[in-house]
Tab-separated table of C-alpha atoms in Angstrom:
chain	number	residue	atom	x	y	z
A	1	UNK	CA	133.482	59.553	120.734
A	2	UNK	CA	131.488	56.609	119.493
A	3	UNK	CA	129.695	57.420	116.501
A	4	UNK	CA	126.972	54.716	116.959
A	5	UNK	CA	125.706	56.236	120.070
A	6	UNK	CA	125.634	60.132	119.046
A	7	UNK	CA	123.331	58.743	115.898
A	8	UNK	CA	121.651	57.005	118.192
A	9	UNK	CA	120.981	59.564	120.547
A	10	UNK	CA	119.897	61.957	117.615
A	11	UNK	CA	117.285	59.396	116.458
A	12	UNK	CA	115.808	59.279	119.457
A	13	UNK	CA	115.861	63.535	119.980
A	14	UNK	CA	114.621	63.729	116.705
A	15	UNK	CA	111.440	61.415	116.917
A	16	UNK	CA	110.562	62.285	120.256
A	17	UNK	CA	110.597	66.441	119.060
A	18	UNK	CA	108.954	64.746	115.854
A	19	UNK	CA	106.006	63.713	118.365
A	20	UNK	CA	105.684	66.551	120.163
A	21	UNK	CA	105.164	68.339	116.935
A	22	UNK	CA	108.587	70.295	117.529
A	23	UNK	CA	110.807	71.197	114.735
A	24	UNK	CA	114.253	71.042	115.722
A	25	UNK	CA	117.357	71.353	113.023
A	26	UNK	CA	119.791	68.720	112.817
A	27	UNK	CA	122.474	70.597	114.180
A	28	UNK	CA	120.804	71.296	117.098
A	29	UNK	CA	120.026	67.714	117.513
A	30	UNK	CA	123.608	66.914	117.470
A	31	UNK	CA	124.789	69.578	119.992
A	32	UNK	CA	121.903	67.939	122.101
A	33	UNK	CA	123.427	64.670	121.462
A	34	UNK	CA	127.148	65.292	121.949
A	35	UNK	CA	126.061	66.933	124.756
A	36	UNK	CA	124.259	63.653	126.461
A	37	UNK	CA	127.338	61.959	125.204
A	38	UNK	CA	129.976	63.814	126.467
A	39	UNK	CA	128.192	63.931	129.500
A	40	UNK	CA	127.678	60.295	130.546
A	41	UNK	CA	130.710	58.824	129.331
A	42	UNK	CA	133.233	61.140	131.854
A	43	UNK	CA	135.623	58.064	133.138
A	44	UNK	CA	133.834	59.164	136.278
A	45	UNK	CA	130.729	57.498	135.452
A	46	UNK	CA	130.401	53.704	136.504
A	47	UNK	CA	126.495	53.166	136.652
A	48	UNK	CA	125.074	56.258	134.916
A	49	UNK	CA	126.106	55.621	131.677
A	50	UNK	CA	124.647	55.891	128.480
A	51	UNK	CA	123.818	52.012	128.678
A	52	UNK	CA	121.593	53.439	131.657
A	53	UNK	CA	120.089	55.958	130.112
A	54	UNK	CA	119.104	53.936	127.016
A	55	UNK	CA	117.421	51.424	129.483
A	56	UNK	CA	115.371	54.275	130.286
A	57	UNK	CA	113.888	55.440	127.071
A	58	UNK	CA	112.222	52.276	125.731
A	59	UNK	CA	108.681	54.434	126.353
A	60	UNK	CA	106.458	56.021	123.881
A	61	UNK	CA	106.127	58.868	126.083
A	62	UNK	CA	108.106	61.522	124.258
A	63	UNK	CA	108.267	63.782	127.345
A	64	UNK	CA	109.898	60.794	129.351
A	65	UNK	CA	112.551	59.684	126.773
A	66	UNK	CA	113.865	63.454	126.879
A	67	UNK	CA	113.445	63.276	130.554
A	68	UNK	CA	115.205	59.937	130.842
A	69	UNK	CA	117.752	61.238	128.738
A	70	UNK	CA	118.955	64.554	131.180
A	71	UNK	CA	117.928	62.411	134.630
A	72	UNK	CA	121.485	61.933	135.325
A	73	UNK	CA	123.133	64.483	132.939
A	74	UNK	CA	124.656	66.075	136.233
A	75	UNK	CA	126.740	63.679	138.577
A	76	UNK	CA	129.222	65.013	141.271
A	77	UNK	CA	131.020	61.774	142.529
A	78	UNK	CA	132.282	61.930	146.423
C-alpha cells in the first residue's frame, strides 16, 4: 500500500468533513482512506484508478470531492 496516497486521501477526507463542519476522528479517516485505496488499486482496475479519482476532486465543493471519491468505488469488470 502506498503510503503517499492513503495520507493523501486522509487530507482530503479530513478538510472536506473540516468544511462541512463535521468532526470525524483520525482513525476513521484512515479506515475511509484505506478503504478508497484498497478499493481502486485491485489489479483489476485499468482506468478507475486513484489517478482518476484525484482528477476528480480538484473542486471546492466538499460534497463533490467525497462524491468524486466513492463514484467508482464499485467496479465489476466483464
Amino acid at each position: 500500500m502506498q503510503a503517499g496516497n492513503v495520507q493523501k486521501l486522509i487530507s482530503i477526507f479530513e478538510q472536506s468533513f473540516k468544511r462541512l463542519d463535521v468532526q470525524v476522528s483520525l482513525e476513521r479517516l484512515e479506515v475511509l482512506a484505506v478503504t478508497i485505496h484498497r478499493g481502486m488499486t485491485a489489479q483489476a482496475r485499468h482506468f478507475h484508478t486513484l489517478e482518476h479519482v484525484f482528477a476528480f476532486v480538484d473542486s471546492n465543493e466538499p460534497i463533490g470531492i467525497l462524491a468524486s471519491l466513492y463514484h467508482d468505488i464499485v467496479y465489476y469488470q466483464v
